[in-house]
Short mmCIF file of C-alpha atoms in Angstrom, two decimals:
data_model
loop_
_atom_site.label_atom_id
_atom_site.label_comp_id
_atom_site.label_asym_id
_atom_site.label_seq_id
_atom_site.Cartn_x
_atom_site.Cartn_y
_atom_site.Cartn_z
CA GLY A 1 0.00 0.00 0.00
CA ALA A 2 0.91 3.64 -0.22
CA GLY A 3 1.15 4.22 3.51
CA VAL A 4 1.24 2.53 6.88
CA SER A 5 -2.04 0.74 7.48
CA GLN A 6 -3.43 -0.09 10.91
CA SER A 7 -6.46 -2.16 11.85
CA PRO A 8 -8.89 -1.95 13.39
CA SER A 9 -9.27 1.83 13.47
CA ASN A 10 -11.37 1.56 16.61
CA LYS A 11 -11.68 -1.20 19.18
CA VAL A 12 -13.88 -1.36 22.25
CA THR A 13 -13.21 -4.25 24.59
CA GLU A 14 -14.21 -5.36 28.03
CA LYS A 15 -11.74 -5.22 30.88
CA GLY A 16 -9.85 -8.49 31.16
CA LYS A 17 -10.13 -9.44 27.48
CA ASP A 18 -7.16 -9.81 25.14
CA VAL A 19 -6.82 -7.62 22.05
CA GLU A 20 -4.67 -7.72 18.93
CA LEU A 21 -3.75 -4.64 16.94
CA ARG A 22 -2.32 -4.95 13.45
CA CYS A 23 0.16 -2.83 11.52
CA ASP A 24 1.05 -3.13 7.83
CA PRO A 25 4.18 -1.06 7.16
CA ILE A 26 5.14 0.61 3.91
CA SER A 27 6.51 -1.96 1.49
CA GLY A 28 10.28 -2.22 1.75
CA HIS A 29 10.52 -0.56 5.15
CA THR A 30 12.60 -2.69 7.48
CA ALA A 31 12.09 -0.68 10.65
CA LEU A 32 8.76 -0.71 12.51
CA TYR A 33 7.77 1.14 15.67
CA TRP A 34 4.82 1.06 18.04
CA TYR A 35 3.85 4.07 20.12
CA ARG A 36 0.99 4.79 22.49
CA GLN A 37 -0.79 8.12 22.90
CA SER A 38 -3.00 8.44 25.93
CA LEU A 39 -5.60 11.21 26.19
CA GLY A 40 -3.84 14.52 26.68
CA GLN A 41 -0.44 12.83 26.82
CA GLY A 42 2.53 12.70 24.51
CA LEU A 43 3.65 9.76 22.44
CA GLU A 44 5.12 6.93 24.48
CA PHE A 45 7.53 4.51 22.80
CA LEU A 46 6.58 0.85 23.15
CA ILE A 47 8.68 -1.37 20.88
CA TYR A 48 10.97 -1.18 17.84
CA PHE A 49 11.73 -3.84 15.20
CA GLN A 50 14.69 -3.57 12.81
CA GLY A 51 15.06 -6.29 10.21
CA ASN A 52 15.98 -9.61 11.75
CA SER A 53 17.55 -8.10 14.84
CA ALA A 54 16.12 -8.68 18.29
CA PRO A 55 13.42 -6.06 18.94
CA ASP A 56 13.91 -3.23 21.40
CA LYS A 57 11.17 -3.93 23.95
CA SER A 58 12.33 -1.39 26.48
CA GLY A 59 9.13 0.69 26.24
CA LEU A 60 6.59 -2.05 26.91
CA PRO A 61 4.80 -1.01 30.13
CA SER A 62 4.13 -4.51 31.49
CA ASP A 63 4.35 -8.19 30.62
CA ARG A 64 0.74 -8.02 29.43
CA PHE A 65 2.07 -6.29 26.31
CA SER A 66 3.83 -8.19 23.54
CA ALA A 67 4.48 -7.71 19.85
CA GLU A 68 5.69 -9.76 16.97
CA ARG A 69 6.61 -9.12 13.40
CA THR A 70 6.14 -11.94 10.94
CA GLY A 71 8.25 -12.23 7.82
CA GLY A 72 9.77 -8.84 8.41
CA SER A 73 6.53 -7.15 7.42
CA VAL A 74 3.22 -7.18 9.29
CA SER A 75 3.33 -6.60 13.04
CA THR A 76 0.81 -7.47 15.72
CA LEU A 77 0.67 -5.80 19.13
CA THR A 78 -1.11 -7.96 21.70
CA ILE A 79 -2.43 -6.73 25.02
CA GLN A 80 -3.54 -9.45 27.42
CA ARG A 81 -6.04 -9.00 30.24
CA THR A 82 -6.74 -5.42 29.23
CA GLN A 83 -7.13 -2.75 31.90
CA GLN A 84 -8.86 0.61 31.69
CA GLU A 85 -5.52 2.40 31.76
CA ASP A 86 -4.67 0.66 28.48
CA SER A 87 -7.22 2.90 26.74
CA ALA A 88 -5.27 5.00 24.26
CA VAL A 89 -4.47 5.45 20.59
CA TYR A 90 -1.85 2.96 19.45
CA LEU A 91 0.27 4.27 16.58
CA CYS A 92 2.55 2.32 14.29
CA ALA A 93 5.33 3.79 12.16
CA SER A 94 7.81 2.42 9.65
CA SER A 95 10.98 3.56 7.92
CA PHE A 96 13.83 2.31 5.79
CA THR A 97 16.95 0.96 7.46
CA GLY A 98 19.22 3.51 9.05
CA VAL A 99 18.88 6.09 11.75
CA SER A 100 18.80 8.96 9.28
CA THR A 101 15.63 7.93 7.53
CA GLU A 102 12.20 9.49 7.72
CA ALA A 103 9.48 7.72 9.69
CA PHE A 104 5.89 7.48 8.49
CA PHE A 105 2.94 6.86 10.78
CA GLY A 106 -0.35 5.07 10.36
CA GLN A 107 -3.71 6.49 11.41
CA GLY A 108 -3.69 4.60 14.67
CA THR A 109 -6.02 2.25 16.51
CA ARG A 110 -8.18 3.83 19.20
CA LEU A 111 -8.56 1.29 21.99
CA THR A 112 -11.24 1.76 24.62
CA VAL A 113 -11.40 -0.62 27.57
CA VAL A 114 -14.75 -0.56 29.37
CA LYS B 1 17.71 10.43 29.22
CA GLN B 2 16.62 12.57 26.30
CA GLU B 3 13.78 14.98 27.04
CA VAL B 4 11.95 17.09 24.47
CA THR B 5 9.88 20.16 25.23
CA GLN B 6 7.79 22.40 23.02
CA ILE B 7 6.78 26.00 23.50
CA PRO B 8 4.14 27.29 23.40
CA ALA B 9 1.71 24.54 24.38
CA ALA B 10 -1.04 26.30 22.42
CA LEU B 11 -1.15 29.18 19.98
CA SER B 12 -4.00 31.04 18.33
CA VAL B 13 -3.31 33.43 15.46
CA PRO B 14 -5.32 35.21 12.77
CA GLU B 15 -5.06 33.96 9.23
CA GLY B 16 -2.12 35.30 7.26
CA GLU B 17 0.31 35.66 10.15
CA ASN B 18 3.79 34.18 10.13
CA LEU B 19 4.52 32.11 13.21
CA VAL B 20 7.27 30.15 14.94
CA LEU B 21 6.97 26.97 16.95
CA ASN B 22 9.81 25.97 19.25
CA CYS B 23 11.28 22.61 20.17
CA SER B 24 14.08 21.98 22.68
CA PHE B 25 15.94 18.81 23.53
CA THR B 26 18.31 18.09 26.39
CA ASP B 27 20.92 15.88 24.72
CA SER B 28 22.56 17.18 21.56
CA ALA B 29 23.80 13.74 20.48
CA ILE B 30 21.05 13.20 17.92
CA TYR B 31 20.86 11.63 14.49
CA ASN B 32 18.00 13.77 13.27
CA LEU B 33 14.89 15.72 14.20
CA GLN B 34 11.51 15.32 12.54
CA TRP B 35 8.47 17.62 12.62
CA PHE B 36 4.97 16.15 12.37
CA ARG B 37 1.45 17.46 12.37
CA GLN B 38 -1.47 15.64 13.93
CA ASP B 39 -5.08 16.45 13.14
CA PRO B 40 -7.72 15.56 15.78
CA GLY B 41 -8.37 11.84 15.88
CA LYS B 42 -5.77 11.16 13.22
CA GLY B 43 -2.26 9.78 12.95
CA LEU B 44 0.91 11.78 12.41
CA THR B 45 1.86 13.35 9.09
CA SER B 46 5.55 13.92 8.48
CA LEU B 47 6.38 17.52 7.60
CA LEU B 48 10.15 17.88 7.61
CA LEU B 49 13.19 15.79 8.54
CA ILE B 50 16.45 17.52 9.46
CA GLN B 51 19.63 15.48 9.73
CA SER B 52 22.08 16.33 12.51
CA SER B 53 24.51 17.75 9.95
CA GLN B 54 21.92 20.11 8.46
CA ARG B 55 20.90 23.58 9.58
CA GLU B 56 17.49 23.82 7.95
CA GLN B 57 14.94 22.26 5.66
CA THR B 58 12.16 23.87 3.66
CA SER B 59 8.92 22.58 2.22
CA GLY B 60 6.48 25.07 0.77
CA ARG B 61 5.45 27.53 3.48
CA LEU B 62 7.31 25.55 6.13
CA ASN B 63 10.89 26.05 7.21
CA ALA B 64 12.54 24.10 10.00
CA SER B 65 15.88 25.00 11.51
CA LEU B 66 18.17 23.03 13.76
CA ASP B 67 20.81 24.24 16.20
CA LYS B 68 22.11 20.98 17.56
CA SER B 69 24.68 22.47 19.91
CA SER B 70 22.06 24.47 21.76
CA GLY B 71 19.43 21.74 21.56
CA ARG B 72 16.87 23.75 19.64
CA SER B 73 14.73 23.57 16.56
CA THR B 74 12.14 25.95 15.21
CA LEU B 75 9.33 25.42 12.74
CA TYR B 76 8.43 28.56 10.83
CA ILE B 77 5.05 28.70 9.11
CA ALA B 78 4.59 31.52 6.63
CA ALA B 79 1.25 33.09 5.75
CA SER B 80 -0.73 30.79 8.02
CA GLN B 81 -4.07 29.39 6.86
CA PRO B 82 -7.03 27.85 8.75
CA GLY B 83 -6.02 24.51 7.26
CA ASP B 84 -2.78 24.71 9.22
CA SER B 85 -4.76 24.26 12.44
CA ALA B 86 -3.45 21.08 14.08
CA THR B 87 -1.06 19.87 16.76
CA TYR B 88 2.58 20.09 15.75
CA LEU B 89 5.01 17.58 17.23
CA CYS B 90 8.76 17.43 17.08
CA ALA B 91 10.70 14.24 17.66
CA VAL B 92 14.42 13.52 17.96
CA ARG B 93 16.28 10.33 17.23
CA ASP B 94 19.22 10.23 19.54
CA ASN B 95 22.46 8.30 19.52
CA TYR B 96 21.42 6.01 22.36
CA GLY B 97 18.46 4.27 20.80
CA GLN B 98 16.71 3.71 17.55
CA ASN B 99 13.35 5.10 18.56
CA PHE B 100 12.06 8.66 18.46
CA VAL B 101 11.55 10.80 21.55
CA PHE B 102 8.58 13.12 21.12
CA GLY B 103 7.74 16.49 22.55
CA PRO B 104 4.26 17.15 23.96
CA GLY B 105 3.23 19.20 20.93
CA THR B 106 1.97 22.70 20.18
CA ARG B 107 -1.73 23.04 19.43
CA LEU B 108 -2.15 25.65 16.70
CA SER B 109 -5.39 27.38 15.79
CA VAL B 110 -5.48 29.69 12.78
CA LEU B 111 -8.58 31.83 12.81
CA PRO B 112 -10.25 32.87 9.55
#
């Protein structure tokens, strides 16, 4: 596709349920990032994938959060046993290899835990 | 730990004015700095990317400057339009990690 695609765009779930958020990066981009934006807050880094290297998971807030990237392309962010404080917009970005490259963001998934 | 701040937090101007948004970062060891805009309920749109070796970048009515040694960047918007109304975010990519560190953003309103 032309840009980073995220699905679903909106997700409402009950507290305690598991959710999966999907990110399709721009074709050819080897780097993929997940960020979280809570209401009225800045963007919080969650996890970073670069090619076949081990991901940087240093931003994941708890062990309920995990992410994988299959075949170096599509990524899934999984939140287990969701809590109300998990409610936020989850943003995915991708870029080419290298720290000097421009990052492009998707439209985000708005997660609401009720 | 890298910290990024943006001033002002909010700005309201009449249409046609030139304006400057400010971004400061605490650690000058950066690879690059990127400016984004975010419309309500939307994702981030990349505006300009400045490499650490560059002083400025221009795109249309937008001009971004970078003074790495002082830890500052400015985004200049010329002849502002109501369509420029959005939140503007700056983000730095520092030498210690591969991810971006974001500022809190400046919420801009351009009044017709």
